[in-house]
Coordinates of C-alpha atoms (C1' of nucleotides) in Angstrom, one line a residue:
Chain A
X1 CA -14.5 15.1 16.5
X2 CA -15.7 14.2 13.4
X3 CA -18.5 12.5 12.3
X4 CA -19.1 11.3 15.7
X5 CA -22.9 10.7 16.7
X6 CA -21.3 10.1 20.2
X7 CA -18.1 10.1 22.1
X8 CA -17.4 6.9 21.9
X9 CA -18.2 6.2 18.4
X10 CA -15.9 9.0 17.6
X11 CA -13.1 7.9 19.7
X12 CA -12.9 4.6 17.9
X13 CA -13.4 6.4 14.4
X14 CA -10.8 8.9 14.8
X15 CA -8.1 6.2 16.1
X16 CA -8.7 4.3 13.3
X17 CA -8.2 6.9 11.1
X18 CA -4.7 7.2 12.3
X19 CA -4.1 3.3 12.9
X20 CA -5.5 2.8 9.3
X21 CA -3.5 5.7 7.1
X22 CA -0.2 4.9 9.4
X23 CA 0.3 1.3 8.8
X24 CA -2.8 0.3 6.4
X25 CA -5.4 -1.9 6.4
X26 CA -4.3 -5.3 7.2
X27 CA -2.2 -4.4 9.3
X28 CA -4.2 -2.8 11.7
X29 CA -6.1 -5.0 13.5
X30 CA -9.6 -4.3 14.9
X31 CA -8.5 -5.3 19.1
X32 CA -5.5 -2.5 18.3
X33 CA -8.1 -0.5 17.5
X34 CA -10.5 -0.7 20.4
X35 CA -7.3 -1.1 22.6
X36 CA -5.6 2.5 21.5
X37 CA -8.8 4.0 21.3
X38 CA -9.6 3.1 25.1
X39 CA -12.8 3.0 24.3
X40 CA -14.8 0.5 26.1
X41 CA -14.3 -3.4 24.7
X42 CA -17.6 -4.3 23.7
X43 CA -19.0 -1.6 21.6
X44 CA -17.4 -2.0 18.4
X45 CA -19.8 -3.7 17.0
X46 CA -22.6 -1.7 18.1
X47 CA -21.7 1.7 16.7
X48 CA -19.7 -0.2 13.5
X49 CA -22.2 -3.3 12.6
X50 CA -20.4 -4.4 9.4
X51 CA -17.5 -4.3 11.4
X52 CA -13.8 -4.1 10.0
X53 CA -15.0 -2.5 6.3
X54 CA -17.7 -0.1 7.5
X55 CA -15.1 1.1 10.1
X56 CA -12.5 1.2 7.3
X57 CA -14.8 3.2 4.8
X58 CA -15.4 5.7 7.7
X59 CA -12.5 6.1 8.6
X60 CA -10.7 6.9 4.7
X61 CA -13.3 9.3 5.1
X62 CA -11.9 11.2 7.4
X63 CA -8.4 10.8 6.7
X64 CA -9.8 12.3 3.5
X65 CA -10.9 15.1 5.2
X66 CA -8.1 15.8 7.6
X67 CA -5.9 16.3 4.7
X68 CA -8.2 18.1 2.5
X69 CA -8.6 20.6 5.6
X70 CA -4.9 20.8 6.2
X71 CA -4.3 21.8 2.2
X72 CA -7.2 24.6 2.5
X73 CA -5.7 26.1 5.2
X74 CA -2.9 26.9 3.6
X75 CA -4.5 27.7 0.3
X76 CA -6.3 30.5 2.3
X77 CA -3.5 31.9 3.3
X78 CA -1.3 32.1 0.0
X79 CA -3.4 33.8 -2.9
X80 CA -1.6 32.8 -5.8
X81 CA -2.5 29.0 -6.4
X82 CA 1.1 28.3 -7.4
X83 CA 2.7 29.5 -4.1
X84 CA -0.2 27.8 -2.4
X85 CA 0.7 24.5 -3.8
X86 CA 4.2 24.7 -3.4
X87 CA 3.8 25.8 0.1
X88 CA 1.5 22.5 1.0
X89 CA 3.7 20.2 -0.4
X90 CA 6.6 21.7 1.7
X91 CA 4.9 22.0 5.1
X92 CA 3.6 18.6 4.3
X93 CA 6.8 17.0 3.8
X94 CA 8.4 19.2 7.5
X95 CA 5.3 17.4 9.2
X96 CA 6.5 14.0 7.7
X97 CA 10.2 14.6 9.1
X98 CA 9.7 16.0 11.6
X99 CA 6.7 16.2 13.7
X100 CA 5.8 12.8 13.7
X101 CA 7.9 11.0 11.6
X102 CA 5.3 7.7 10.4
X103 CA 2.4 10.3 9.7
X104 CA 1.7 10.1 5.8
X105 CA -0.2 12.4 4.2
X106 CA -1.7 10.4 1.5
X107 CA -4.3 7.7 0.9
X108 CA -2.1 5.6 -1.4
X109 CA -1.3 2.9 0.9
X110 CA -5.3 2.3 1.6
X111 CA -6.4 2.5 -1.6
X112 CA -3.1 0.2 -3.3
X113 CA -4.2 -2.4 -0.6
X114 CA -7.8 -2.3 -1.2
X115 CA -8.8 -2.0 -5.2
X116 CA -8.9 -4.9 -6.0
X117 CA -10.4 -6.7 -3.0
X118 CA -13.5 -4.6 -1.8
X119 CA -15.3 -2.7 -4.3
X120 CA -16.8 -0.6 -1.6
X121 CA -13.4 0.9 -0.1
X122 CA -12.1 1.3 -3.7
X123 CA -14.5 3.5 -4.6
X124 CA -14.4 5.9 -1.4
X125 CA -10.3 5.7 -2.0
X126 CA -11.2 7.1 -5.3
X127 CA -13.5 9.6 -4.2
X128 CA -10.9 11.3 -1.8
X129 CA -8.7 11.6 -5.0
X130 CA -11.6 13.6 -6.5
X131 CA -12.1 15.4 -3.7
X132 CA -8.8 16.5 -3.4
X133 CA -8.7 17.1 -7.1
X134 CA -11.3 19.7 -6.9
X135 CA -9.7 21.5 -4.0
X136 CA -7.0 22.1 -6.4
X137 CA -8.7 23.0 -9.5
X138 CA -10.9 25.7 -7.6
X139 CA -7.7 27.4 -6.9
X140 CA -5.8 26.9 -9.6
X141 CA -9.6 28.6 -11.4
X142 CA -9.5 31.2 -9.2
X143 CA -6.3 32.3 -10.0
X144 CA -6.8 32.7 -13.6
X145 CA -6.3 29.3 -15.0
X146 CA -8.4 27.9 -17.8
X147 CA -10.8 25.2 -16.4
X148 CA -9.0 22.8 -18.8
X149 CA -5.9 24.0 -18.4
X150 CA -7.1 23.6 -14.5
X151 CA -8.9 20.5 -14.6
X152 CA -5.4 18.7 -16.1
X153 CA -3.4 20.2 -13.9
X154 CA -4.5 19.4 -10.6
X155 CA -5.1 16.0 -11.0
X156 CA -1.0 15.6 -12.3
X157 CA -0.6 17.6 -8.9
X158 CA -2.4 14.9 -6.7
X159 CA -0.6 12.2 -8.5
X160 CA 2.8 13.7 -8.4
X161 CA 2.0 14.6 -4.8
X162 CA 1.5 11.0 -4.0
X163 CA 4.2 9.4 -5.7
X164 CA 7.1 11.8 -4.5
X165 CA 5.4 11.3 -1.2
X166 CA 5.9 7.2 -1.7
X167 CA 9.2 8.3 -2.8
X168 CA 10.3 10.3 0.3
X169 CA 8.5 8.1 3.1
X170 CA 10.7 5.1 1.3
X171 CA 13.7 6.3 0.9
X172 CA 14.0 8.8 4.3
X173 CA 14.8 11.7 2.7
X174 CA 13.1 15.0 1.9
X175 CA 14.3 15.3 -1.5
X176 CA 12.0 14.0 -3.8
X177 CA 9.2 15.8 -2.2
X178 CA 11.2 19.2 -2.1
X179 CA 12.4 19.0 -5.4
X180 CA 8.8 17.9 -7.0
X181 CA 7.5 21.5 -5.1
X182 CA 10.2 23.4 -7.2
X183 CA 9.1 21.3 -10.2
X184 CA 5.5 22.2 -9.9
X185 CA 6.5 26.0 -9.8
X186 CA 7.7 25.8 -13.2
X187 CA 5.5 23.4 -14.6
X188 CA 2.2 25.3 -13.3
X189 CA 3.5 28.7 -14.3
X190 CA 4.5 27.2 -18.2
X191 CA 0.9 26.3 -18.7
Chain B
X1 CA 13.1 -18.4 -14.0
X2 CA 15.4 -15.8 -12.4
X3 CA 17.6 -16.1 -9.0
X4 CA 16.2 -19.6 -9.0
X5 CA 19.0 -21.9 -7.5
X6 CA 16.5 -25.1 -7.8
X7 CA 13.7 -25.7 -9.9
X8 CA 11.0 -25.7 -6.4
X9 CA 13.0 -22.8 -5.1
X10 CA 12.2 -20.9 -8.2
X11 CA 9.0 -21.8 -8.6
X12 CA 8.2 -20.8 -5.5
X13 CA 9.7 -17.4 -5.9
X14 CA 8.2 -16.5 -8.9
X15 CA 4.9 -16.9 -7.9
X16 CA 5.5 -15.1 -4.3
X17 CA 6.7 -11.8 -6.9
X18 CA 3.1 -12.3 -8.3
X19 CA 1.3 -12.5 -5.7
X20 CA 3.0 -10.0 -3.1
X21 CA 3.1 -7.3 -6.1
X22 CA -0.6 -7.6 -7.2
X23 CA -2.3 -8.2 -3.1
X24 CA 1.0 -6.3 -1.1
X25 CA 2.8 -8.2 1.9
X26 CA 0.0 -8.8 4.6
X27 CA -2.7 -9.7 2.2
X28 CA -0.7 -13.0 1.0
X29 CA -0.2 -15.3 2.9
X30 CA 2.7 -18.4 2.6
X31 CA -0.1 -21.0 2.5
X32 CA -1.3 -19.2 -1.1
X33 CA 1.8 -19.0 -1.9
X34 CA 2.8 -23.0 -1.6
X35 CA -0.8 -23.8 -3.0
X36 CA -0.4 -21.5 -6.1
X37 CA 2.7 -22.0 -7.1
X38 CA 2.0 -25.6 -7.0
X39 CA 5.3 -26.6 -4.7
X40 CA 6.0 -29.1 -3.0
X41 CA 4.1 -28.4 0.8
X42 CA 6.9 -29.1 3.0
X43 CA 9.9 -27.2 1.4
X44 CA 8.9 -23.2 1.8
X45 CA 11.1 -22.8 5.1
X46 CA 13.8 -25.1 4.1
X47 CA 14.7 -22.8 0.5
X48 CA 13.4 -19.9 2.4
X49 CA 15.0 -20.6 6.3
X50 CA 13.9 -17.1 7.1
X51 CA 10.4 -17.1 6.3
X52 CA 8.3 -14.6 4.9
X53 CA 10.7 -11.7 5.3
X54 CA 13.5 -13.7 3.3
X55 CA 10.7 -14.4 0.6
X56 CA 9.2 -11.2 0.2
X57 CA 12.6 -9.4 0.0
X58 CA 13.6 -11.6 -2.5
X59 CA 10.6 -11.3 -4.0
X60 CA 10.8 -7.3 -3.9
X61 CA 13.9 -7.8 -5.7
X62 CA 12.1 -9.8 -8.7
X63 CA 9.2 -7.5 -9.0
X64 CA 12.1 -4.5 -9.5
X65 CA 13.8 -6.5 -12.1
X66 CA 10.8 -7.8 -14.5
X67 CA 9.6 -3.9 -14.5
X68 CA 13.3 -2.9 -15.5
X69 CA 13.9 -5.1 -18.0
X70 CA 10.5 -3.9 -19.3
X71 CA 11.4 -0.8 -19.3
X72 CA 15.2 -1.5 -20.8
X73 CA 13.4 -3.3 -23.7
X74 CA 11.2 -0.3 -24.3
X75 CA 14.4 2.3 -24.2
X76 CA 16.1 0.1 -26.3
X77 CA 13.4 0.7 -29.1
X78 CA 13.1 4.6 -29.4
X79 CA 16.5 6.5 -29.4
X80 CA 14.8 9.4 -28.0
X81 CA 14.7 9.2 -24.1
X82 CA 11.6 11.8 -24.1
X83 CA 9.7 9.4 -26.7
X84 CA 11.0 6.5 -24.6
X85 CA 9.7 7.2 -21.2
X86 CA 6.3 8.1 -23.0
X87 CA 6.5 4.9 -24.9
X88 CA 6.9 2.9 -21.4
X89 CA 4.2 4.6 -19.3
X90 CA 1.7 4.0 -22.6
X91 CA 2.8 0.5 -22.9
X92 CA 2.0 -0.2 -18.9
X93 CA -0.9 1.5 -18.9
X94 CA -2.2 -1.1 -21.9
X95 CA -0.7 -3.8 -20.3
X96 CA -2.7 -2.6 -16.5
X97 CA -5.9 -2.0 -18.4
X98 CA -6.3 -4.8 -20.6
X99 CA -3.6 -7.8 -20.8
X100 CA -4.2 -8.6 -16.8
X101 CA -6.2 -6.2 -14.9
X102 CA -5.0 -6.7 -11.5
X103 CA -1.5 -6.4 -12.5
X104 CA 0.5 -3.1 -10.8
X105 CA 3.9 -2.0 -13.1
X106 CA 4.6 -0.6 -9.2
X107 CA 6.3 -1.5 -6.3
X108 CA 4.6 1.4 -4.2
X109 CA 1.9 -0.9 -2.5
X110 CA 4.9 -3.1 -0.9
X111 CA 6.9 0.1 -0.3
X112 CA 4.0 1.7 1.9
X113 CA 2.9 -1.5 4.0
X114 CA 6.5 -2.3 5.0
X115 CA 8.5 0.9 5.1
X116 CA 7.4 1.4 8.7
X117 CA 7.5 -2.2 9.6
X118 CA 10.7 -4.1 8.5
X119 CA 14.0 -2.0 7.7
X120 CA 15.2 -4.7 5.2
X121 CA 12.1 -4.4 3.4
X122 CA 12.3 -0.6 3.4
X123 CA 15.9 -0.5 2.6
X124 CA 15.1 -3.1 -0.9
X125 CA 12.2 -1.1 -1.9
X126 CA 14.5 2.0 -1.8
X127 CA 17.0 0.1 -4.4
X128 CA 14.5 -0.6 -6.4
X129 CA 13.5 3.1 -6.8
X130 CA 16.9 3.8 -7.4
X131 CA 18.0 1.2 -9.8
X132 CA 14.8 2.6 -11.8
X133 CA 16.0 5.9 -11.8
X134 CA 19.1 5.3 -12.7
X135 CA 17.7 3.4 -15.9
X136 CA 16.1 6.3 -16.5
X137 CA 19.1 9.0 -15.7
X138 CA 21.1 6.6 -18.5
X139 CA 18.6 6.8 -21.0
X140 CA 18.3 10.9 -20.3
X141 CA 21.9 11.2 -20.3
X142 CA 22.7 9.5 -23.6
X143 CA 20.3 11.4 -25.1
X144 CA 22.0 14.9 -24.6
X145 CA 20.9 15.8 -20.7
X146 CA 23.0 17.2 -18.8
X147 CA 24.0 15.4 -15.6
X148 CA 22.4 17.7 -13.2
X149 CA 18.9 17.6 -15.4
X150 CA 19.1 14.1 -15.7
X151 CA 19.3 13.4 -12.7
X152 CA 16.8 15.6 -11.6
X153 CA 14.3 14.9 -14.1
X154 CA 15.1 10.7 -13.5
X155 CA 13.7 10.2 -9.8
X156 CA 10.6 13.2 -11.0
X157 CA 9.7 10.4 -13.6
X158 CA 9.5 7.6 -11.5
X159 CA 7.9 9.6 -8.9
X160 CA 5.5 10.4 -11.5
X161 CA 4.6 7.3 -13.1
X162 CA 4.0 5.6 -9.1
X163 CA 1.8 8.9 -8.3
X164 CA -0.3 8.8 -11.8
X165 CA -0.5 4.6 -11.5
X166 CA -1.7 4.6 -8.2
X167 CA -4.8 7.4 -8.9
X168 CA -5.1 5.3 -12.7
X169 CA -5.6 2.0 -10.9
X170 CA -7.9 3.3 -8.2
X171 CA -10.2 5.0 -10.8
X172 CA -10.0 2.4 -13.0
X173 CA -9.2 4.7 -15.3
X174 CA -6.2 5.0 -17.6
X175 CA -6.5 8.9 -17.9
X176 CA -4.0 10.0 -15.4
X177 CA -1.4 7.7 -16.4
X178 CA -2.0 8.8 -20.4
X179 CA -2.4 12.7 -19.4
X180 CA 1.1 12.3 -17.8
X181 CA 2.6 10.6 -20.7
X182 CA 1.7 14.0 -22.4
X183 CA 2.7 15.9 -19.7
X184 CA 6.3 14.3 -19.4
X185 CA 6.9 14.9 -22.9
X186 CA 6.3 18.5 -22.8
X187 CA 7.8 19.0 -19.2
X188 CA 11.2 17.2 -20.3
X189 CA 11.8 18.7 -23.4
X190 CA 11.3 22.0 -21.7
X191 CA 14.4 21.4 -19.6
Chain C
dG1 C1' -24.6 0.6 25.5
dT2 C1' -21.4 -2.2 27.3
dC3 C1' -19.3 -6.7 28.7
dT4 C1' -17.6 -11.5 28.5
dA5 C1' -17.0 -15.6 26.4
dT6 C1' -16.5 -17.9 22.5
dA7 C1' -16.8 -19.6 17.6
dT8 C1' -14.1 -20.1 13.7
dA9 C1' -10.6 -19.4 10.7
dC10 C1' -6.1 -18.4 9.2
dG11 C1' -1.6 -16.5 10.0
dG12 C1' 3.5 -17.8 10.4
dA13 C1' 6.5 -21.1 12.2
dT14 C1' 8.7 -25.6 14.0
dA15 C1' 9.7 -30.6 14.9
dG16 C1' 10.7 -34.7 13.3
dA17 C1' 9.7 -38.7 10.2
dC18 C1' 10.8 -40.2 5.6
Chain D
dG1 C1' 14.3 -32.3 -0.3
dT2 C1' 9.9 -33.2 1.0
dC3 C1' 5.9 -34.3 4.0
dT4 C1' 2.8 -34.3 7.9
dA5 C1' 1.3 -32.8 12.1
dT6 C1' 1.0 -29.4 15.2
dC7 C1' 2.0 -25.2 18.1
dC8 C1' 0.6 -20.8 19.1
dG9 C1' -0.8 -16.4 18.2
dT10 C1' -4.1 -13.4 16.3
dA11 C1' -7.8 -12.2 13.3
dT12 C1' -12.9 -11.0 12.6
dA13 C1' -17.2 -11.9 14.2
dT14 C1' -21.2 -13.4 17.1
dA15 C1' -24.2 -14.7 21.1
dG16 C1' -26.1 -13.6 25.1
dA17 C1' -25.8 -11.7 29.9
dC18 C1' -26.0 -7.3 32.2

DNA sequence: GTCTATATACGGATAGAC
DNA sequence: GTCTATCCGTATATAGAC
C-alpha cells in the first residue's frame, strides 16, 4: 500500500487510483469507489475531507508513481538508456494487450479532463509529467548524453510516449506504440 | 455551418463540437449545450433522436474536420511537407496559447474518456486519427517520400503532435509542442 | 471510525400539448 | 418543429446517531 496512514484509507486510495486512470475522472463516481473498494460506506469522508478532488489529487499521485516504478524497473535492468527506453515502451504496450486490456499507462486522460477546470489537479497532472521527465533524463545522463542534449530528449520521449499510447489504446492495435519504440532507437542514438 | 441539414440542427451541432472538444464528453452536459448554443429548448432529441451518443459522434466528426481543413490550408501554403507539418504544429501552438486559451487542436481527451465506454465513439475517434494521417501521408508523399516512409513517418506525426499538445497544455507551456516542431524537422528529413 | 439518512443538484431522457 | 413538464437515476456532500 501506498500512502496509506491506515488500511482503509489505503484501500479506498489505491481503488481509485485504478477507477480514476481507467475510465477518468467524471466518470468514476465516488459510491463506485467506496463500492469496489469494499471499504466500509461511511468513511470516505473522514479519511478524504474535501472529498471527490482531494481523493482525485491523491490518487494521480499514485498512478504517478506506479508508473514511474514500473519504468525504473526496467531501466535497472537494461544499462544503456536507449535499450532501456525501448524496452519500457514495449512491455508497456504487452501489458496494455494483453494483461489487462483497459489498463493505460498514462496520465493523459486525467490531466486532458482536468486543466482547465481545477487548478489544483492540473498542476499535480503536470508534476507527474516532470517526474517522469526526470526519470528519463537521469538515464539518458548517465549514459553519456549531454544534459541538454538529455534534458530535450526525454521530455519528446514522455510526449511521444503518451500520444502513441492515445494512438494504440484508440485504435486497438499495437502498432503505433511498437513502431514509435523503433523510432526512438534511431532518434536517441542520432543525437 | 457544416453537416447542418436545418438552421437549429446546425446550430446546435456546432456548438456541441465546441463544447465536447474543449470540456470532453462527461463534463458537458446537453442542458449547456441547448442553453449555449442558444436553440430552441424543446428540439435536441427530435434533430438528435439518439441523444447524446448521436450528438457527440457527430460532433467527433466536426472537431476532425475543422482541425483538417486547418491543417489542409496550412499544407497548401508551404510546398515542402517537412516545412509544412512544422508550420501547422507552430500555428496551433499560437492559436492554443494566445487566440482562445482553452481551445485543444486535439481529439485525444474525447478519444480517452470514450474508447472504453461506447464502440461507436471509439470506432469515430479512430477515423479521425486516420483521416489525419492520411493528410499528412499525402502531403509526405507528394513531396518525394517513399510510400513505406510516408506512411511510417504520417501516424509518428500525429502521434507526436497529440503527445507534445497534451504535456504543452498541461504545463501551460508552449515548449514541448515548439521543441517538437524542431525535432520533426530534423527527424523527417533524416529519413 | 463507521453508519444511515438525507439534502440538493444535475444528468439524460420521454410524453404529450401546441 | 418547438415547448413544457416531468420521470428517474445518480452525483457530491453533509448531519447526526452510534
Amino acid at each position: 500500500m501506498i500512502n496509506s496512514k491506515t488500511e482503509t484509507r489505503g484501500l479506498i486510495l489505491n481503488t481509485a487510483a485504478v477507477l480514476f486512470r481507467n475510465k477518468g475522472y467524471h466518470a468514476t463516481g465516488l459510491n463506485e469507489i467506496i463500492r469496489e473498494s469494499g471499504a466500509p460506506k461511511g468513511c470516505l469522508y473522514y479519511h478524504f475531507p474535501q472529498g471527490k478532488e482531494q481523493l482525485a489529487q491523491e490518487a494521480i499521485k499514485v498512478v504517478g508513481l506506479e508508473i514511474q516504478a514500473k519504468m525504473e524497473k526496467v531501466f535497472q535492468v537494461y544499462e544503456d538508456p536507449v535499450e532501456a527506453i525501448q524496452e519500457f515502451i514495449r512491455q508497456s504496450t504487452e501489458s496494455i494487450f494483453t494483461r489487462a486490456e483497459d489498463r493505460r499507462f498514462s496520465v493523459s486522460l486525467l490531466a486532458l479532463e482536468t486543466m482547465n477546470m481545477n487548478e489544483n489537479l492540473r498542476q499535480t497532472c503536470s508534476e507527474v509529467f516532470s517526474d517522469w521527465e526526470e526519470v528519463v533524463y537521469n538515464k539518458l545522463c548517465s549514459g553519456g548524453f549531454s544534459t541538454e542534449t538529455a534534458r530535450s530528449c526525454s521530455e519528446m520521449v514522455i510526449a511521444m510516449i503518451e500520444g502513441a499510447m492515445t494512438l494504440s489504446l484508440t485504435k486497438r492495435q499495437p502498432e503505433a506504440l511498437l513502431s514509435f519504440a523503433d523510432w526512438a532507437g534511431r532518434l536517441l542514438r542520432q543525437q
